[in-house]
Coordinates of C-alpha atoms and ligand atoms in Angstrom, one line a residue:
M1 CA 9.6 23.1 -26.1
F2 CA 8.0 23.6 -22.6
N3 CA 8.6 26.6 -20.3
C4 CA 10.1 25.8 -17.0
I5 CA 7.7 25.4 -14.1
V6 CA 8.4 28.3 -11.8
G7 CA 10.0 27.5 -8.4
E8 CA 13.1 28.1 -6.4
E9 CA 16.2 25.9 -6.9
L10 CA 16.4 23.4 -4.1
T11 CA 19.6 22.0 -2.4
F12 CA 18.7 19.1 -0.2
K13 CA 20.8 17.2 2.3
N14 CA 20.7 13.7 3.6
L15 CA 19.3 12.7 7.0
V16 CA 21.9 10.6 8.8
N17 CA 21.8 9.8 12.5
G18 CA 19.5 12.8 13.1
Q19 CA 21.6 15.3 11.3
W20 CA 21.1 16.8 7.8
I21 CA 24.4 16.4 6.0
T22 CA 25.9 17.0 2.6
S23 CA 28.7 14.8 1.3
S24 CA 32.3 15.3 2.4
S25 CA 33.1 14.8 -1.3
N26 CA 31.2 18.0 -1.9
K27 CA 29.7 16.3 -5.0
F28 CA 26.1 17.0 -5.9
I29 CA 23.8 15.5 -8.5
D30 CA 21.7 18.1 -10.4
I31 CA 18.1 17.2 -10.9
Y32 CA 16.6 18.5 -14.1
S33 CA 12.8 18.6 -14.7
P34 CA 11.3 16.5 -17.5
I35 CA 9.4 19.7 -18.2
G36 CA 11.7 22.1 -20.1
N37 CA 14.8 20.4 -18.8
C38 CA 15.2 23.1 -16.1
L39 CA 17.3 22.7 -12.9
V40 CA 15.0 21.8 -10.0
G41 CA 17.6 21.2 -7.4
K42 CA 20.5 19.1 -6.3
V43 CA 21.2 16.3 -3.9
P44 CA 24.5 15.0 -2.5
A45 CA 26.3 12.1 -4.1
M46 CA 27.3 10.2 -1.0
T47 CA 30.6 8.3 -0.6
K48 CA 31.0 4.7 0.4
E49 CA 32.2 5.8 3.8
E50 CA 29.1 7.9 4.3
V51 CA 26.9 5.0 3.2
D52 CA 28.7 2.8 5.8
F53 CA 28.0 5.4 8.5
A54 CA 24.3 5.8 7.5
I55 CA 23.8 2.0 7.7
K56 CA 25.8 1.6 10.9
S57 CA 23.8 4.3 12.7
A58 CA 20.6 2.7 11.5
D59 CA 21.8 -0.6 12.9
E60 CA 22.5 0.9 16.3
A61 CA 19.3 3.0 16.5
Q62 CA 17.2 -0.1 15.7
K63 CA 18.3 -1.8 18.9
L64 CA 16.4 0.9 20.9
W65 CA 13.6 1.5 18.4
K66 CA 12.5 -2.1 18.5
N67 CA 11.7 -1.7 22.2
V68 CA 9.5 1.4 21.8
P69 CA 5.9 0.3 22.4
V70 CA 3.8 0.0 19.2
N71 CA 1.3 2.6 20.4
E72 CA 4.2 5.1 20.7
R73 CA 5.5 4.3 17.2
A74 CA 2.0 4.7 16.0
E75 CA 1.7 8.2 17.4
I76 CA 4.8 9.2 15.4
L77 CA 3.2 7.8 12.2
Y78 CA -0.1 9.7 12.9
K79 CA 2.0 12.9 13.2
A80 CA 3.8 12.2 10.0
A81 CA 0.5 11.7 8.2
D82 CA -0.8 15.0 9.5
L83 CA 2.3 16.8 8.4
L84 CA 2.0 15.3 4.9
I85 CA -1.5 16.7 4.7
E86 CA -0.4 20.0 6.0
K87 CA 2.4 20.2 3.4
V88 CA 0.6 18.8 0.5
D89 CA 0.7 22.0 -1.6
E90 CA 4.5 22.6 -1.3
M91 CA 5.3 18.9 -1.8
S92 CA 3.0 18.5 -4.8
D93 CA 4.7 21.5 -6.4
I94 CA 8.1 19.9 -6.0
M95 CA 6.7 16.6 -7.3
M96 CA 5.3 18.3 -10.4
R97 CA 8.6 19.9 -11.2
E98 CA 10.8 16.9 -10.4
I99 CA 8.9 14.2 -12.2
G100 CA 6.4 16.0 -14.3
K101 CA 3.2 14.6 -12.7
D102 CA 0.2 16.9 -12.8
K103 CA -0.7 18.8 -9.7
K104 CA -4.0 17.0 -9.0
S105 CA -2.3 13.5 -9.3
S106 CA 0.7 14.7 -7.2
E107 CA -1.7 15.9 -4.5
S108 CA -3.6 12.7 -4.5
E109 CA -0.4 10.6 -4.3
I110 CA 0.6 12.6 -1.2
L111 CA -2.9 12.4 0.5
R112 CA -3.1 8.7 -0.3
S113 CA 0.3 8.2 1.3
A114 CA -1.0 10.0 4.5
D115 CA -3.9 7.6 4.5
Y116 CA -1.5 4.7 4.0
I117 CA 0.6 5.8 7.0
K118 CA -2.4 6.2 9.3
F119 CA -3.8 2.8 8.3
T120 CA -0.4 1.2 8.9
A121 CA -0.5 2.6 12.5
D122 CA -4.1 1.4 13.0
T123 CA -3.3 -2.0 11.6
A124 CA -0.2 -2.6 13.7
K125 CA -2.1 -1.7 16.9
N126 CA -4.6 -4.4 16.1
L127 CA -2.2 -7.2 15.2
S128 CA -1.9 -9.9 17.8
G129 CA 0.2 -13.0 18.1
E130 CA -1.1 -16.6 18.6
S131 CA -0.8 -19.5 20.9
I132 CA -0.7 -23.0 19.4
P133 CA -1.5 -26.0 21.5
G134 CA 1.0 -28.9 21.1
D135 CA -1.5 -31.7 21.4
S136 CA -3.0 -31.1 18.0
F137 CA 0.0 -32.8 16.5
P138 CA 0.2 -36.6 16.8
G139 CA 2.4 -37.8 19.7
F140 CA 2.3 -34.5 21.7
K141 CA 0.3 -33.7 24.9
K142 CA -1.4 -30.6 26.2
N143 CA 1.6 -29.5 28.3
K144 CA 3.3 -27.9 25.3
I145 CA 2.2 -24.5 24.0
S146 CA 3.9 -22.3 21.4
L147 CA 3.5 -18.6 21.9
V148 CA 4.1 -16.9 18.6
T149 CA 5.0 -13.2 18.6
R150 CA 6.5 -11.0 15.9
E151 CA 9.9 -9.4 15.8
A152 CA 11.6 -6.8 13.7
L153 CA 14.2 -7.8 11.2
G154 CA 16.8 -5.1 11.7
V155 CA 17.8 -2.6 9.1
V156 CA 15.5 -2.3 6.1
L157 CA 16.9 -0.9 2.9
A158 CA 14.1 0.8 1.0
I159 CA 14.8 1.6 -2.7
S160 CA 12.1 3.5 -4.5
P161 CA 11.4 4.4 -8.2
F162 CA 10.8 7.7 -9.8
N163 CA 7.2 7.4 -10.7
Y164 CA 5.6 7.5 -7.2
P165 CA 8.4 9.1 -5.2
I166 CA 6.3 9.7 -2.1
N167 CA 3.9 6.8 -2.1
L168 CA 6.4 4.1 -3.0
A169 CA 8.8 5.4 -0.3
A170 CA 6.1 5.9 2.4
S171 CA 4.7 2.5 1.7
K172 CA 8.1 1.0 2.6
I173 CA 9.1 3.3 5.5
A174 CA 5.8 3.2 7.5
P175 CA 5.3 -0.6 7.7
A176 CA 9.1 -1.1 8.3
L177 CA 9.1 1.4 11.2
I178 CA 5.9 0.2 12.8
A179 CA 7.3 -3.3 12.9
G180 CA 10.4 -2.0 14.8
N181 CA 12.9 -1.9 12.0
S182 CA 15.1 1.1 11.2
V183 CA 15.1 2.2 7.6
V184 CA 17.7 3.4 5.1
L185 CA 16.0 5.1 2.2
K186 CA 17.7 5.3 -1.2
P187 CA 15.2 7.2 -3.4
A188 CA 15.4 7.2 -7.2
T189 CA 17.8 10.0 -8.2
Q190 CA 15.0 11.6 -10.2
G191 CA 12.6 11.7 -7.3
S192 CA 15.1 12.2 -4.6
L193 CA 14.0 15.7 -3.8
C194 CA 10.6 14.3 -3.0
G195 CA 12.2 11.4 -1.0
L196 CA 14.3 13.7 1.1
Y197 CA 11.3 15.9 1.8
L198 CA 9.4 12.9 3.0
A199 CA 12.3 12.0 5.3
K200 CA 12.1 15.5 6.8
V201 CA 8.4 14.9 7.5
F202 CA 9.1 11.7 9.4
E203 CA 11.9 13.4 11.3
Q204 CA 9.7 16.3 12.2
A205 CA 7.1 13.8 13.4
G206 CA 9.5 12.5 15.9
V207 CA 11.3 9.5 14.4
P208 CA 14.4 9.3 16.6
A209 CA 18.0 9.9 15.3
G210 CA 19.3 7.0 13.2
V211 CA 15.9 5.2 12.9
L212 CA 15.4 6.7 9.4
N213 CA 18.5 7.6 7.3
T214 CA 18.7 8.6 3.7
I215 CA 21.3 7.9 1.0
T216 CA 21.4 9.7 -2.3
G217 CA 23.6 8.9 -5.3
R218 CA 23.2 7.2 -8.6
G219 CA 22.1 3.6 -8.4
S220 CA 24.6 2.7 -11.1
E221 CA 27.4 3.9 -8.9
I222 CA 26.4 3.0 -5.3
G223 CA 23.6 0.6 -5.8
D224 CA 25.6 -2.6 -5.7
Y225 CA 27.5 -1.4 -2.7
I226 CA 24.4 -0.7 -0.7
V227 CA 22.5 -3.8 -1.5
T228 CA 25.4 -6.1 -0.6
H229 CA 26.2 -4.2 2.6
P230 CA 26.6 -6.8 5.4
E231 CA 24.5 -4.8 7.9
I232 CA 21.4 -4.7 5.6
D233 CA 18.8 -7.2 6.9
F234 CA 16.0 -6.8 4.4
I235 CA 15.7 -5.1 1.0
N236 CA 12.4 -3.6 -0.1
F237 CA 12.8 -2.6 -3.8
T238 CA 10.4 -1.1 -6.4
G239 CA 11.7 -0.6 -9.9
S240 CA 12.5 -2.3 -13.1
T241 CA 12.8 -6.0 -13.5
E242 CA 16.3 -5.5 -14.8
V243 CA 17.6 -3.9 -11.6
G244 CA 15.5 -6.1 -9.4
S245 CA 16.9 -9.3 -10.9
R246 CA 20.4 -7.9 -10.6
I247 CA 19.8 -7.3 -6.8
S248 CA 18.5 -10.8 -6.4
K249 CA 21.6 -12.2 -8.1
I250 CA 24.2 -10.3 -6.2
T251 CA 22.7 -10.5 -2.7
S252 CA 23.0 -13.6 -0.5
M253 CA 20.7 -14.7 2.4
V254 CA 19.0 -11.3 2.6
P255 CA 15.2 -11.5 2.3
L256 CA 13.7 -9.5 -0.6
L257 CA 10.4 -7.8 -1.3
M258 CA 10.2 -6.6 -4.8
E259 CA 7.7 -4.9 -7.0
L260 CA 8.9 -4.9 -10.6
G261 CA 7.7 -4.3 -14.1
G262 CA 4.5 -5.4 -15.7
K263 CA 2.6 -5.9 -19.0
D264 CA -0.9 -5.8 -17.6
A265 CA -3.5 -7.0 -20.1
A266 CA -7.1 -5.8 -20.4
I267 CA -9.0 -8.8 -21.7
V268 CA -12.3 -7.9 -23.3
L269 CA -14.9 -10.7 -23.9
K270 CA -17.9 -10.6 -26.2
D271 CA -20.5 -9.8 -23.5
A272 CA -18.5 -6.9 -22.0
N273 CA -19.9 -3.5 -21.3
L274 CA -17.8 -1.8 -24.0
D275 CA -18.3 1.7 -22.8
L276 CA -17.1 0.7 -19.3
A277 CA -14.2 -1.2 -20.8
A278 CA -13.1 1.6 -23.1
S279 CA -13.1 4.3 -20.4
N280 CA -11.2 2.0 -17.9
I281 CA -8.7 1.0 -20.5
V282 CA -7.9 4.6 -21.6
A283 CA -7.6 5.9 -18.0
G284 CA -5.5 2.9 -17.1
A285 CA -3.2 3.1 -20.0
Y286 CA -2.5 6.8 -20.4
S287 CA -2.6 8.5 -17.0
Y288 CA 0.8 9.9 -16.2
S289 CA 1.7 8.9 -19.7
G290 CA 1.6 5.2 -18.8
Q291 CA 4.5 5.6 -16.4
R292 CA 2.8 3.3 -13.9
C293 CA 3.7 -0.3 -13.1
T294 CA 0.0 -1.1 -13.1
A295 CA -0.9 0.7 -16.3
V296 CA -2.9 -1.2 -18.9
K297 CA -0.2 -2.2 -21.3
R298 CA -2.1 -4.3 -23.9
I299 CA -5.7 -5.0 -25.0
L300 CA -6.7 -8.6 -25.8
V301 CA -10.1 -8.4 -27.4
V302 CA -12.2 -11.1 -29.0
D303 CA -12.8 -10.6 -32.7
E304 CA -16.6 -10.3 -32.3
V305 CA -16.4 -7.0 -30.4
A306 CA -13.0 -5.8 -31.5
D307 CA -14.1 -3.2 -34.1
E308 CA -16.6 -1.7 -31.7
L309 CA -14.2 -1.6 -28.7
V310 CA -11.4 -0.1 -30.8
K311 CA -13.7 2.7 -32.1
K312 CA -14.7 3.6 -28.5
V313 CA -11.1 3.5 -27.3
K314 CA -9.8 5.6 -30.2
E315 CA -12.4 8.3 -29.6
K316 CA -11.3 8.6 -26.0
V317 CA -7.6 8.6 -26.8
E318 CA -8.1 11.4 -29.3
K319 CA -9.7 13.5 -26.5
L320 CA -6.8 13.1 -24.0
K321 CA -5.2 16.3 -22.9
V322 CA -1.5 16.4 -23.9
G323 CA 1.2 18.7 -22.8
N324 CA 2.3 20.5 -19.6
P325 CA 1.3 19.0 -16.2
V326 CA 0.8 22.6 -15.0
D327 CA -2.2 22.8 -17.3
G328 CA -3.5 19.5 -16.0
A329 CA -2.5 17.4 -19.1
E330 CA -2.9 13.7 -18.7
V331 CA -0.2 12.8 -21.2
V332 CA 2.9 14.7 -20.2
P333 CA 6.6 14.5 -21.2
L334 CA 8.3 11.3 -20.2
I335 CA 10.8 11.3 -17.4
D336 CA 13.7 11.7 -19.7
N337 CA 14.8 11.4 -23.4
K338 CA 16.2 7.9 -22.8
A339 CA 12.7 6.7 -21.8
A340 CA 11.2 8.4 -24.8
D341 CA 13.8 6.8 -27.1
F342 CA 12.9 3.4 -25.9
V343 CA 9.1 4.0 -26.4
W344 CA 9.9 5.3 -29.9
E345 CA 11.8 2.1 -30.7
L346 CA 8.7 0.0 -29.8
I347 CA 6.5 2.3 -31.9
D348 CA 8.9 2.0 -34.9
D349 CA 9.1 -1.7 -34.6
A350 CA 5.3 -2.0 -34.6
R351 CA 4.9 0.3 -37.6
E352 CA 7.6 -1.6 -39.6
K353 CA 5.9 -4.9 -38.9
G354 CA 2.5 -3.7 -40.1
A355 CA 0.5 -2.7 -37.0
H356 CA -2.3 -0.2 -37.8
L357 CA -1.5 3.1 -36.3
L358 CA -4.8 4.6 -35.2
V359 CA -3.8 7.6 -33.1
G360 CA -0.5 9.4 -32.3
G361 CA 2.9 8.0 -33.4
K362 CA 4.3 11.5 -32.9
R363 CA 7.1 12.8 -30.7
E364 CA 8.6 16.1 -29.6
E365 CA 11.7 15.6 -27.5
N366 CA 10.6 13.6 -24.5
L367 CA 6.9 14.1 -25.2
I368 CA 5.3 11.0 -26.9
Y369 CA 1.8 11.7 -28.0
P370 CA -0.8 9.2 -26.9
T371 CA -0.5 6.3 -29.4
L372 CA -2.9 3.5 -30.2
F373 CA -2.1 0.6 -32.5
D374 CA -4.6 -2.0 -33.8
H375 CA -3.8 -5.4 -35.2
V376 CA -0.6 -5.8 -33.2
T377 CA 0.7 -9.3 -33.6
T378 CA 2.9 -11.5 -31.4
D379 CA 6.0 -11.0 -33.5
M380 CA 6.1 -7.3 -32.5
R381 CA 8.0 -6.1 -29.5
L382 CA 5.0 -4.0 -28.4
A383 CA 3.1 -7.3 -27.7
W384 CA 5.6 -8.2 -25.0
E385 CA 7.8 -5.3 -23.8
E386 CA 6.8 -2.8 -21.1
P387 CA 7.0 0.7 -22.8
F388 CA 6.4 2.8 -19.6
G389 CA 5.0 5.3 -22.0
P390 CA 1.7 6.3 -23.6
V391 CA 1.4 3.6 -26.3
L392 CA -1.2 0.9 -26.3
P393 CA -1.4 -2.2 -28.5
V394 CA -4.6 -3.9 -29.5
I395 CA -4.2 -7.7 -30.1
R396 CA -7.2 -9.3 -31.5
V397 CA -8.0 -12.9 -30.4
K398 CA -10.5 -15.5 -31.5
D399 CA -11.7 -16.4 -28.0
K400 CA -11.1 -16.3 -24.2
D401 CA -8.6 -19.2 -24.3
E402 CA -6.4 -17.5 -26.8
A403 CA -6.5 -14.3 -24.7
I404 CA -5.5 -16.3 -21.6
D405 CA -2.8 -18.0 -23.6
I406 CA -1.2 -14.8 -24.8
A407 CA -1.7 -13.1 -21.5
N408 CA 0.2 -15.9 -19.7
K409 CA 3.0 -16.1 -22.3
S410 CA 4.3 -12.8 -21.0
E411 CA 7.4 -12.9 -18.8
Y412 CA 5.5 -10.6 -16.4
G413 CA 2.6 -11.3 -14.0
L414 CA 1.5 -8.2 -12.2
Q415 CA -2.2 -7.7 -12.9
S416 CA -4.8 -8.3 -15.6
S417 CA -8.3 -7.0 -16.1
V418 CA -11.2 -9.0 -17.6
F419 CA -14.3 -7.2 -18.9
T420 CA -17.4 -9.3 -19.1
E421 CA -21.0 -9.2 -17.7
N422 CA -20.9 -12.9 -17.2
I423 CA -19.7 -13.9 -13.7
N424 CA -18.9 -17.5 -14.9
E425 CA -16.7 -16.2 -17.7
A426 CA -15.0 -13.8 -15.3
F427 CA -14.1 -16.6 -12.9
Y428 CA -13.0 -18.8 -15.8
V429 CA -10.5 -16.2 -17.0
A430 CA -9.4 -15.1 -13.5
E431 CA -8.7 -18.6 -12.4
R432 CA -6.3 -19.2 -15.3
L433 CA -4.4 -15.9 -15.4
E434 CA -0.8 -16.1 -13.9
V435 CA -0.8 -12.7 -12.2
G436 CA -0.9 -11.3 -8.6
T437 CA -4.4 -9.7 -9.1
V438 CA -7.2 -9.9 -11.5
Q439 CA -9.6 -7.0 -11.8
V440 CA -13.1 -7.8 -12.9
N441 CA -14.6 -4.9 -14.9
N442 CA -12.0 -2.4 -13.8
K443 CA -8.7 -1.1 -14.9
T444 CA -5.6 -2.6 -13.4
E445 CA -4.5 -0.6 -10.3
R446 CA -2.8 -1.1 -7.0
G447 CA -5.2 0.7 -4.7
P448 CA -6.8 0.5 -2.2
D449 CA -3.5 0.1 -0.5
H450 CA -4.6 -2.4 2.2
F451 CA -5.3 -5.0 -0.5
P452 CA -2.5 -7.5 -1.2
F453 CA -0.4 -6.3 -4.0
L454 CA 2.1 -8.6 -5.7
G455 CA 3.6 -9.7 -8.9
V456 CA 4.4 -13.2 -10.0
K457 CA 7.1 -14.3 -12.5
A458 CA 9.3 -11.3 -13.5
S459 CA 6.9 -8.8 -11.8
G460 CA 8.0 -9.4 -8.2
V461 CA 8.9 -11.3 -5.1
G462 CA 6.7 -11.3 -2.0
T463 CA 3.5 -9.4 -1.1
Q464 CA 2.9 -5.8 -0.3
G465 CA -0.2 -4.2 1.1
I466 CA -0.4 -2.7 4.6
K467 CA -0.8 -5.8 6.7
Y468 CA 1.2 -7.9 4.3
S469 CA 4.1 -5.4 4.3
I470 CA 4.2 -5.3 8.1
E471 CA 4.3 -9.1 8.1
A472 CA 6.9 -9.2 5.4
M473 CA 9.2 -6.9 7.4
S474 CA 8.9 -8.8 10.6
R475 CA 9.3 -12.5 11.5
P476 CA 7.5 -14.9 13.9
K477 CA 9.3 -15.7 17.1
A478 CA 8.1 -18.9 18.9
T479 CA 8.5 -19.3 22.6
V480 CA 7.5 -22.8 23.6
I481 CA 6.1 -23.2 27.1
N482 CA 6.6 -26.8 28.5
I483 CA 4.2 -27.0 31.5
G484 CA 5.1 -29.2 34.4
K485 CA 8.7 -30.1 33.4
Ligands
NAP1 P1 14.8 1.6 -12.0 O1 15.6 2.3 -13.0 O2 14.9 0.1 -11.8 O3 15.2 2.3 -10.6 C1 14.6 2.0 -9.4 C2 15.5 2.3 -8.2 O4 16.6 1.4 -8.3 C3 16.1 3.7 -8.2 O5 16.1 4.2 -6.9 C4 17.5 3.5 -8.8 O6 18.4 4.5 -8.4 C5 17.8 2.2 -8.1 N1 18.9 1.5 -8.7 C6 19.4 1.6 -10.0 N2 20.5 0.7 -10.2 C7 20.6 0.1 -9.0 C8 21.5 -1.0 -8.5 N3 22.4 -1.5 -9.2 N4 21.3 -1.4 -7.2 C9 20.4 -0.9 -6.4 N5 19.5 0.1 -6.8 C10 19.6 0.6 -8.1 O7 13.3 1.9 -12.1 P2 12.6 3.3 -12.4 O8 12.9 3.7 -13.8 O9 12.8 4.2 -11.3 O10 11.0 2.8 -12.4 C11 10.4 2.3 -13.5 C12 10.3 0.8 -13.3 O11 9.7 0.5 -12.1 C13 9.3 0.2 -14.3 O12 9.8 -1.0 -14.8 C14 8.0 -0.1 -13.5 O13 7.2 -1.1 -14.0 C15 8.7 -0.4 -12.2 N6 7.7 -0.2 -11.1 C16 7.1 -1.2 -10.5 C17 6.1 -1.0 -9.5 C18 5.4 -2.2 -8.9 O14 4.7 -1.9 -7.9 N7 5.5 -3.4 -9.5 C19 5.8 0.3 -9.1 C20 6.5 1.3 -9.7 C21 7.4 1.1 -10.7 P3 18.8 5.7 -9.5 O15 17.5 6.4 -9.8 O16 19.8 6.5 -8.8 O17 19.3 5.0 -10.7
G3P2 O1 3.1 2.1 -10.1 C1 3.0 2.2 -8.7 C2 1.7 1.8 -8.1 O2 1.7 2.1 -6.7 C3 0.5 2.5 -8.8 O3 -0.6 2.5 -7.9 O4 -3.1 2.4 -7.5 O5 -2.1 4.0 -9.2 O6 -2.1 1.6 -9.6 P1 -2.1 2.6 -8.6

């Protein structure tokens, strides 16, 4: 259906202990573009022995890296950020071909990652420890002081998803490295060309041999082996709730930081600015075809303003540009046919159960046209499941309490938006929502990246965000001074 995006076929290697290697098995995984199903490149399928070596060399390198002064680690990160900026054109072309994200969004993901890396270096240089006097606790005297510093954890396993292959790898690597850890990156297979390119940037910036290693191979084949590897000290995972919960079941005593799926609601109250709500909802739901954890995935609107809001949303959805990311389309083919099949099942289910199809409901291979359903009810799968595609359900509610109730019944708890001009109503709703972040009068979104970002319930474990990620990937070390003993 789509022509291939022009570009050379890429064969990438893995970075292990400072060397770029293919696999001794000589097996490669072909990466096909979601646009026209053309071959973009190939990456090695690593063997278990090679995984062992990558993790072992990370473990050894970390022993030296943790003693490198923070200001020197920071210089390497600044260099990496500059290189990302320098290479934005080439990298964004690869991203567009590999995951079908439009050029402008690909560029902005890369530039945002450069900012993330710089901000991480700045933040780490400004972190300080604390000293705690003993005599504030009953029964203790002034002669006891706890000096609290922070220490690295060891080898961090970073597993990233397909949809932000640079940002969600960089936002694991940079805080882990600055905290003195070494990193083993396992990028999503679809996204591994971007992930390996990013590793090259860090290597060129001066990250020493072994401090950043990469592993490629299908998660279904090597995932369990890597996450249960005895030399992994921390797992930082972004991906589906299904894989995340599997990792948490099969690992033992390894701390986890997980960003998982979501079903973010946009709650629209009667006194909302409906134009503002509609434009935020449409941008939030359909950009990159809804393949964002933080995409708006349901509208909960009170009956009084439902007709008017739906009309405005519908008008905007009809104007979305659909097609090839090369032409700047907002709604592009999904990552693969399997993803499109799943979205199609949800569309079928909603149709069969009587939801009103207002826009879309059309498919060509892995392209799902932007789809909007009104009068979705809670017996439909679309009310609860995460499509990761361009389909948005409108659920009409009688009041704010019913909206909160339905929002909280979700197994997920990433973010929610509330649209209202009344600050008291905003706080009423925000206080009651079981999510990591509530956006007042804005679409759900992660950025800016120094804000805390977390999911509750099935949406995650632990907190990301630049300072929070550094803290998560380090631990306090207390040295207690006992004066006069
Ligand atoms: P996914 O299928 O769960 O894959 C994520 C990563 O896990 C990939 O690197 C994958 O490798 C790897 N993996 C697969 N099986 C594994 C196993 N048994 N052990 C260890 N790793 C394994 O997710 P995705 O399709 O890439 O991304 C979409 C999902 O991610 C959505 O649910 C979305 O909501 C979520 N997400 C969440 C956030 C957030 O911040 N909360 C951000 C982005 C995405 P392979 O590619 O080789 O299978
Ligand atoms: O889905 C991944 C997340 O990093 C998206 O970021 O700011 O576009 O919501 P944002």
